[in-house]
Short mmCIF file of C-alpha atoms in Angstrom, two decimals:
data_model
loop_
_atom_site.label_atom_id
_atom_site.label_comp_id
_atom_site.label_asym_id
_atom_site.label_seq_id
_atom_site.Cartn_x
_atom_site.Cartn_y
_atom_site.Cartn_z
CA MET A 1 49.21 37.88 -12.03
CA ALA A 2 50.57 40.48 -9.33
CA GLN A 3 47.10 41.06 -8.05
CA LYS A 4 47.07 40.96 -4.30
CA ILE A 5 45.25 38.30 -1.74
CA SER A 6 41.74 39.17 -2.14
CA PRO A 7 40.77 40.40 0.97
CA TYR A 8 37.08 38.46 0.80
CA ARG A 9 36.27 34.94 2.62
CA TYR A 10 34.20 32.28 1.35
CA ARG A 11 31.25 33.80 4.32
CA GLU A 12 31.13 36.98 2.50
CA GLY A 13 31.07 35.01 -1.05
CA LEU A 14 28.52 32.95 0.31
CA LYS A 15 25.80 36.15 1.58
CA ASP A 16 26.22 37.99 -1.64
CA GLY A 17 25.09 34.77 -3.38
CA LEU A 18 22.05 34.86 -1.21
CA PRO A 19 19.67 36.95 -3.02
CA ILE A 20 21.47 34.91 -6.46
CA GLY A 21 20.24 31.74 -4.97
CA LEU A 22 16.48 33.29 -4.57
CA GLY A 23 16.58 35.03 -7.36
CA TYR A 24 17.42 31.73 -8.96
CA LEU A 25 14.80 29.29 -7.32
CA SER A 26 12.28 31.37 -8.64
CA VAL A 27 13.46 31.11 -12.37
CA SER A 28 13.93 27.82 -12.10
CA PHE A 29 11.57 26.81 -10.91
CA GLY A 30 9.84 28.05 -14.04
CA PHE A 31 12.15 26.16 -15.74
CA GLY A 32 11.22 23.10 -14.00
CA ILE A 33 7.36 23.46 -14.84
CA SER A 34 8.43 24.22 -18.92
CA ALA A 35 10.93 21.27 -19.19
CA VAL A 36 8.74 19.08 -17.62
CA GLY A 37 5.35 20.36 -19.49
CA GLU A 38 7.43 20.24 -22.92
CA GLY A 39 7.78 16.25 -22.23
CA LEU A 40 10.96 15.72 -19.97
CA ARG A 41 11.54 13.77 -17.43
CA VAL A 42 11.90 15.05 -13.55
CA LEU A 43 15.14 14.03 -13.25
CA GLU A 44 16.35 14.82 -16.92
CA ALA A 45 15.28 17.92 -15.48
CA LEU A 46 16.78 17.95 -12.60
CA ILE A 47 20.54 17.11 -14.44
CA ILE A 48 19.74 20.24 -17.25
CA SER A 49 19.96 22.13 -14.17
CA MET A 50 22.67 21.26 -12.31
CA THR A 51 25.25 20.37 -15.46
CA ASN A 52 24.80 23.51 -17.08
CA LEU A 53 23.76 26.41 -14.97
CA THR A 54 22.44 28.85 -17.26
CA SER A 55 18.86 30.26 -18.05
CA ALA A 56 18.34 31.05 -21.50
CA GLY A 57 21.02 28.07 -23.00
CA GLN A 58 18.52 25.30 -21.07
CA LEU A 59 15.23 26.94 -22.43
CA ALA A 60 16.75 26.74 -25.88
CA GLY A 61 18.59 23.33 -25.42
CA VAL A 62 15.27 21.87 -23.93
CA THR A 63 13.41 23.22 -27.21
CA VAL A 64 16.05 21.29 -29.39
CA ILE A 65 15.99 18.34 -27.57
CA VAL A 66 12.18 17.78 -27.58
CA ALA A 67 12.20 18.26 -31.08
CA MET A 68 14.58 16.00 -31.26
CA GLY A 69 17.15 18.19 -32.91
CA THR A 70 20.92 17.32 -34.42
CA LEU A 71 23.66 17.25 -31.77
CA LEU A 72 25.36 19.86 -34.17
CA GLU A 73 22.06 21.84 -33.30
CA ILE A 74 22.69 21.78 -29.39
CA VAL A 75 26.30 22.83 -30.03
CA LEU A 76 25.36 25.90 -31.94
CA THR A 77 23.07 26.74 -29.83
CA GLN A 78 24.74 26.64 -26.82
CA PHE A 79 27.43 28.29 -28.28
CA VAL A 80 25.75 31.74 -29.36
CA ILE A 81 23.36 31.97 -26.59
CA ASN A 82 26.81 31.14 -23.87
CA LEU A 83 29.07 32.87 -25.93
CA ARG A 84 28.62 35.96 -23.21
CA TYR A 85 29.97 33.60 -20.30
CA SER A 86 33.61 33.74 -22.69
CA LEU A 87 33.55 37.64 -22.91
CA MET A 88 32.48 37.51 -18.67
CA GLY A 89 35.34 35.21 -18.21
CA ILE A 90 38.21 37.37 -19.59
CA THR A 91 36.59 40.30 -18.09
CA LEU A 92 36.95 38.17 -14.94
CA THR A 93 40.40 37.09 -14.84
CA GLN A 94 41.18 40.64 -14.32
CA ARG A 95 40.12 40.94 -11.28
CA LEU A 96 41.43 37.34 -10.07
CA ASP A 97 43.63 37.79 -6.93
CA SER A 98 46.90 35.28 -7.25
CA ARG A 99 45.90 32.10 -6.05
CA CYS A 100 43.56 31.49 -8.82
CA ASN A 101 45.72 29.08 -10.67
CA THR A 102 44.54 26.51 -12.72
CA LYS A 103 42.53 24.48 -10.83
CA HIS A 104 40.64 26.53 -9.70
CA ARG A 105 39.78 28.19 -12.34
CA LEU A 106 38.51 24.60 -13.94
CA PHE A 107 36.21 24.91 -11.70
CA MET A 108 35.51 28.74 -10.80
CA SER A 109 34.45 28.44 -14.93
CA PHE A 110 31.68 26.16 -13.77
CA GLY A 111 30.13 28.59 -12.04
CA LEU A 112 30.61 31.64 -14.59
CA THR A 113 26.94 32.92 -14.80
CA ASP A 114 25.68 36.50 -15.52
CA GLU A 115 24.53 37.03 -11.64
CA ILE A 116 27.80 35.54 -10.36
CA PHE A 117 29.72 37.24 -12.74
CA ALA A 118 28.63 41.22 -12.25
CA VAL A 119 28.49 40.37 -8.25
CA ALA A 120 31.93 39.26 -8.53
CA ALA A 121 33.50 42.15 -11.37
CA SER A 122 31.50 44.70 -9.18
CA LYS A 123 33.33 43.81 -6.35
CA PRO A 124 35.84 46.74 -5.10
CA ALA A 125 39.16 44.78 -4.43
CA PRO A 126 39.88 41.57 -7.05
CA VAL A 127 38.09 38.34 -5.72
CA GLY A 128 39.96 35.14 -4.88
CA PRO A 129 38.26 31.26 -5.13
CA SER A 130 37.64 30.95 -1.59
CA TYR A 131 34.90 33.76 -2.32
CA PHE A 132 34.11 32.92 -5.59
CA TYR A 133 33.14 29.36 -4.30
CA GLY A 134 31.25 30.86 -1.52
CA LEU A 135 29.82 33.21 -4.02
CA MET A 136 28.41 30.31 -6.33
CA THR A 137 27.30 28.00 -3.42
CA LEU A 138 23.52 29.18 -2.75
CA PRO A 139 22.57 29.80 -6.92
CA TYR A 140 23.86 26.42 -7.55
CA VAL A 141 21.62 25.01 -4.65
CA GLY A 142 18.86 27.57 -5.82
CA TRP A 143 18.67 26.67 -9.42
CA ALA A 144 18.87 22.87 -8.94
CA GLY A 145 16.37 23.08 -6.00
CA GLY A 146 14.19 25.39 -7.95
CA THR A 147 14.14 22.94 -11.08
CA LEU A 148 13.26 20.15 -8.75
CA LEU A 149 10.77 21.78 -7.09
CA GLY A 150 9.02 23.03 -10.29
CA ALA A 151 9.59 19.81 -11.86
CA LEU A 152 7.82 17.93 -9.31
CA ALA A 153 5.06 20.55 -7.64
CA GLY A 154 4.25 22.49 -11.12
CA SER A 155 1.07 24.15 -10.71
CA VAL A 156 0.87 24.10 -7.26
CA LEU A 157 2.33 27.53 -5.77
CA PRO A 158 -0.64 30.06 -7.11
CA ASP A 159 0.25 31.97 -10.00
CA ARG A 160 -0.05 34.88 -7.88
CA PHE A 161 3.23 34.25 -5.93
CA ARG A 162 5.01 32.14 -8.74
CA LEU A 163 4.20 35.48 -11.17
CA ALA A 164 5.79 37.68 -8.11
CA LEU A 165 9.10 36.18 -7.98
CA GLY A 166 10.05 36.57 -11.70
CA ILE A 167 10.75 40.14 -10.39
CA MET A 168 13.60 39.53 -8.30
CA ILE A 169 16.40 38.43 -10.62
CA TYR A 170 15.93 41.33 -12.67
CA ALA A 171 15.58 43.83 -8.99
CA MET A 172 18.76 42.45 -7.90
CA PHE A 173 20.46 44.01 -11.24
CA ILE A 174 19.40 47.22 -10.32
CA ALA A 175 20.46 47.16 -6.94
CA ILE A 176 24.03 46.14 -8.74
CA ILE A 177 23.84 48.85 -11.65
CA LEU A 178 22.06 51.74 -10.12
CA PRO A 179 24.51 52.92 -7.18
CA PRO A 180 27.13 53.25 -9.29
CA MET A 181 25.47 54.76 -12.04
CA LYS A 182 24.99 58.21 -9.33
CA ARG A 183 28.89 58.10 -9.12
CA ASP A 184 30.16 56.96 -12.34
CA LYS A 185 29.26 59.17 -15.92
CA GLY A 186 30.78 56.47 -18.14
CA VAL A 187 28.52 53.47 -16.03
CA LEU A 188 25.36 56.17 -16.72
CA GLY A 189 26.10 56.15 -20.55
CA VAL A 190 26.34 52.86 -20.75
CA VAL A 191 23.19 51.42 -19.01
CA LEU A 192 21.14 54.13 -20.41
CA LEU A 193 22.93 52.99 -24.09
CA ALA A 194 22.55 48.87 -23.07
CA ALA A 195 19.10 49.53 -22.29
CA ALA A 196 17.69 51.66 -25.32
CA LEU A 197 20.11 48.98 -27.75
CA SER A 198 18.15 46.04 -25.93
CA CYS A 199 14.87 47.89 -26.23
CA CYS A 200 15.04 48.29 -30.10
CA VAL A 201 16.06 44.69 -30.36
CA ALA A 202 13.29 43.63 -28.64
CA PHE A 203 10.30 45.98 -29.98
CA LEU A 204 11.49 47.00 -33.89
CA PRO A 205 10.13 44.04 -36.32
CA PHE A 206 12.97 44.19 -38.63
CA LEU A 207 15.65 43.83 -35.75
CA LYS A 208 13.29 40.93 -34.11
CA TRP A 209 15.10 37.82 -35.68
CA ILE A 210 17.66 38.30 -33.03
CA SER A 211 17.95 35.87 -30.63
CA ALA A 212 17.38 36.55 -26.80
CA GLY A 213 20.94 35.00 -25.90
CA PHE A 214 22.37 36.52 -28.83
CA ALA A 215 20.62 40.25 -28.03
CA ILE A 216 22.18 41.19 -25.03
CA ILE A 217 26.04 39.75 -26.19
CA LEU A 218 25.35 42.07 -29.03
CA CYS A 219 23.41 45.43 -27.48
CA ALA A 220 26.54 45.17 -23.93
CA VAL A 221 29.42 44.75 -26.54
CA ILE A 222 28.15 47.73 -28.48
CA ALA A 223 27.34 50.06 -25.56
CA ALA A 224 30.85 49.33 -23.62
CA ALA A 225 32.57 49.70 -27.09
CA VAL A 226 30.55 53.62 -27.59
CA LEU A 227 31.11 54.31 -23.62
CA ALA A 228 35.07 53.21 -23.60
CA LEU A 229 35.63 55.54 -26.69
CA VAL A 230 33.68 58.26 -25.48
CA CYS A 231 34.62 58.12 -21.81
CA PRO A 232 37.53 55.57 -21.30
CA ILE A 233 38.56 55.25 -17.51
CA ALA A 234 40.97 57.09 -15.66
CA GLU A 235 44.43 56.11 -16.77
CA ASP A 236 46.39 54.54 -13.38
CA ASP A 237 47.29 51.24 -12.93
CA GLU A 238 46.03 49.63 -10.15
CA GLU A 239 42.89 51.51 -9.29
CA GLU A 240 40.21 51.57 -12.34
CA GLU A 241 38.02 52.37 -9.55
CA PRO A 242 36.59 55.98 -10.40
CA SER A 243 35.14 56.58 -6.65
CA MET B 1 16.60 8.11 -17.90
CA ARG B 2 16.55 7.97 -21.53
CA PRO B 3 19.73 7.40 -22.61
CA ALA B 4 19.48 10.00 -26.15
CA ILE B 5 18.18 12.51 -23.72
CA LEU B 6 20.99 11.81 -21.64
CA LEU B 7 23.01 12.23 -24.66
CA TYR B 8 21.39 15.48 -25.98
CA ILE B 9 21.86 16.86 -22.03
CA ALA B 10 26.06 15.57 -22.21
CA VAL B 11 26.35 17.62 -25.16
CA MET B 12 24.42 20.66 -24.33
CA ALA B 13 26.81 20.76 -20.77
CA LEU B 14 30.31 19.87 -22.71
CA THR B 15 29.42 22.89 -24.69
CA THR B 16 27.96 25.42 -22.07
CA TYR B 17 31.42 24.21 -19.97
CA LEU B 18 34.13 24.87 -22.50
CA VAL B 19 32.07 27.91 -23.62
CA ARG B 20 32.94 29.40 -19.69
CA MET B 21 36.57 27.21 -19.10
CA ILE B 22 38.55 28.09 -22.13
CA PRO B 23 38.99 31.83 -21.86
CA PHE B 24 38.81 32.16 -18.21
CA THR B 25 41.28 29.12 -18.24
CA VAL B 26 43.78 30.54 -21.07
CA PHE B 27 43.66 34.21 -20.81
CA ARG B 28 46.37 35.78 -18.23
CA LYS B 29 47.26 38.22 -19.79
CA LYS B 30 46.76 42.25 -17.95
CA ILE B 31 45.14 43.97 -19.99
CA LYS B 32 47.24 47.04 -21.05
CA SER B 33 45.09 49.40 -23.94
CA ARG B 34 42.93 51.54 -22.24
CA PHE B 35 40.02 51.11 -24.97
CA ALA B 36 40.02 47.54 -23.63
CA LYS B 37 40.49 48.11 -19.69
CA SER B 38 37.68 51.09 -20.09
CA PHE B 39 35.15 48.18 -22.23
CA PHE B 40 36.04 45.24 -19.91
CA TYR B 41 34.97 47.50 -16.83
CA TYR B 42 31.52 48.69 -18.58
CA ILE B 43 31.46 45.03 -19.96
CA PRO B 44 29.22 44.08 -16.57
CA TYR B 45 26.79 46.79 -16.38
CA ALA B 46 26.21 46.76 -20.06
CA VAL B 47 25.43 43.04 -20.04
CA LEU B 48 23.49 43.78 -16.56
CA SER B 49 20.99 46.16 -18.75
CA ALA B 50 20.95 44.58 -21.49
CA MET B 51 19.69 41.43 -19.91
CA THR B 52 17.14 43.68 -17.29
CA PHE B 53 15.56 46.36 -19.96
CA PRO B 54 13.27 45.53 -20.89
CA ALA B 55 12.53 42.09 -19.61
CA ILE B 56 11.95 43.52 -16.30
CA PHE B 57 8.85 44.90 -17.53
CA TYR B 58 7.39 41.28 -18.60
CA SER B 59 8.78 39.23 -15.46
CA THR B 60 5.35 39.65 -13.44
CA GLY B 61 3.20 38.92 -16.40
CA SER B 62 1.56 42.18 -15.62
CA ILE B 63 3.20 45.45 -16.99
CA LEU B 64 1.49 47.27 -14.15
CA SER B 65 2.55 45.02 -11.00
CA ALA B 66 6.27 44.93 -12.68
CA THR B 67 6.51 48.73 -13.22
CA VAL B 68 5.03 49.26 -9.89
CA GLY B 69 7.90 46.93 -8.52
CA VAL B 70 10.77 48.71 -10.90
CA ALA B 71 9.97 51.69 -9.37
CA VAL B 72 10.26 50.48 -5.76
CA ALA B 73 13.61 48.09 -6.76
CA MET B 74 15.14 52.00 -8.39
CA LEU B 75 13.92 54.11 -5.29
CA LEU B 76 15.79 51.40 -2.60
CA ALA B 77 18.54 50.71 -4.56
CA PHE B 78 19.04 54.55 -5.34
CA PHE B 79 19.73 54.91 -1.30
CA HIS B 80 21.95 51.96 -1.39
CA GLN B 81 19.62 48.76 0.22
CA SER B 82 21.51 45.84 0.04
CA LEU B 83 20.64 43.36 -3.05
CA ILE B 84 18.67 41.12 -1.26
CA VAL B 85 16.62 43.74 0.49
CA VAL B 86 15.89 45.24 -3.21
CA SER B 87 14.90 42.43 -4.49
CA VAL B 88 12.29 40.87 -1.68
CA ALA B 89 10.28 44.53 -1.86
CA ALA B 90 10.21 44.91 -5.62
CA SER B 91 8.61 41.08 -6.16
CA LEU B 92 6.27 42.51 -2.35
CA ALA B 93 5.68 45.47 -4.06
CA ALA B 94 4.43 43.67 -7.95
CA LEU B 95 2.98 40.91 -5.54
CA PHE B 96 0.72 43.72 -3.23
CA VAL B 97 -0.32 45.33 -6.76
CA SER B 98 -1.55 41.94 -8.64
CA PHE B 99 -3.87 42.33 -5.35
CA LEU B 100 -5.50 45.16 -6.14
#
């Protein structure tokens, strides 16, 4: 762990977290609506969002809770759907500065979501606790707030507006992956391959049994492994950012 | 608040937290292997891509409005616009199409 101190402050994290927070607001709004629709109370839906902070896992969790499944079922679904966070966590440890001790990691890991991970891992320099906490703040507020609003207000917002909000979070992903695709053939390859695999899982009937959370990790691991073999990154120590 | 539901939620939250926390906290080595380094370099892009496609086309309830949103997002992202500009513009484009 000889990474130098991160140049990014709390404020920069806050700024980078704003679009994630707005995106979460709309996604969790939908979660709030559906959780209450399935029979949970407003407060229960809110507590789920405040303690879990994960979209696919929460949706699956609500399904098991409402069906009064076993606790083992809850553990297994959450484990499989959220396994990708383990992978992301390991990836992110390679991009942390030296201030990220165990105490900080215990708190930081709570905010390890797909989007927060992607933004933090694609920063050119290593990230530290202050930046990461800044990055977590608005997504957390947006996720909890959106759930509460969705659970309370349900169908007050006209469908047209609610639906248009649904694309925000994905558009943000495009904004993250497209610029590096222009300058790095490996990134271009991995994005195209992962998208192709993901479409196969979604559309080919004999692959339909794969759950959404598991499909993401499966497609991503295959695509990244293939590109790591075919197109390994340049071998020099600190700088892994070919620019 | 129903106690049984609360228990489910607690188990759910604990599982999710442990899956996130253990590797992130325990893993301290600097990865040396070139393959592993490349793999971890590519993983964030692979995850984002797999999450985005094909889901983005179903994100607005209409493939047409979503496709217009995707086009707008790609165009703006190609010219390095910020995350918030790209996502708001895509959403507005999808909203606009829904009025046509």
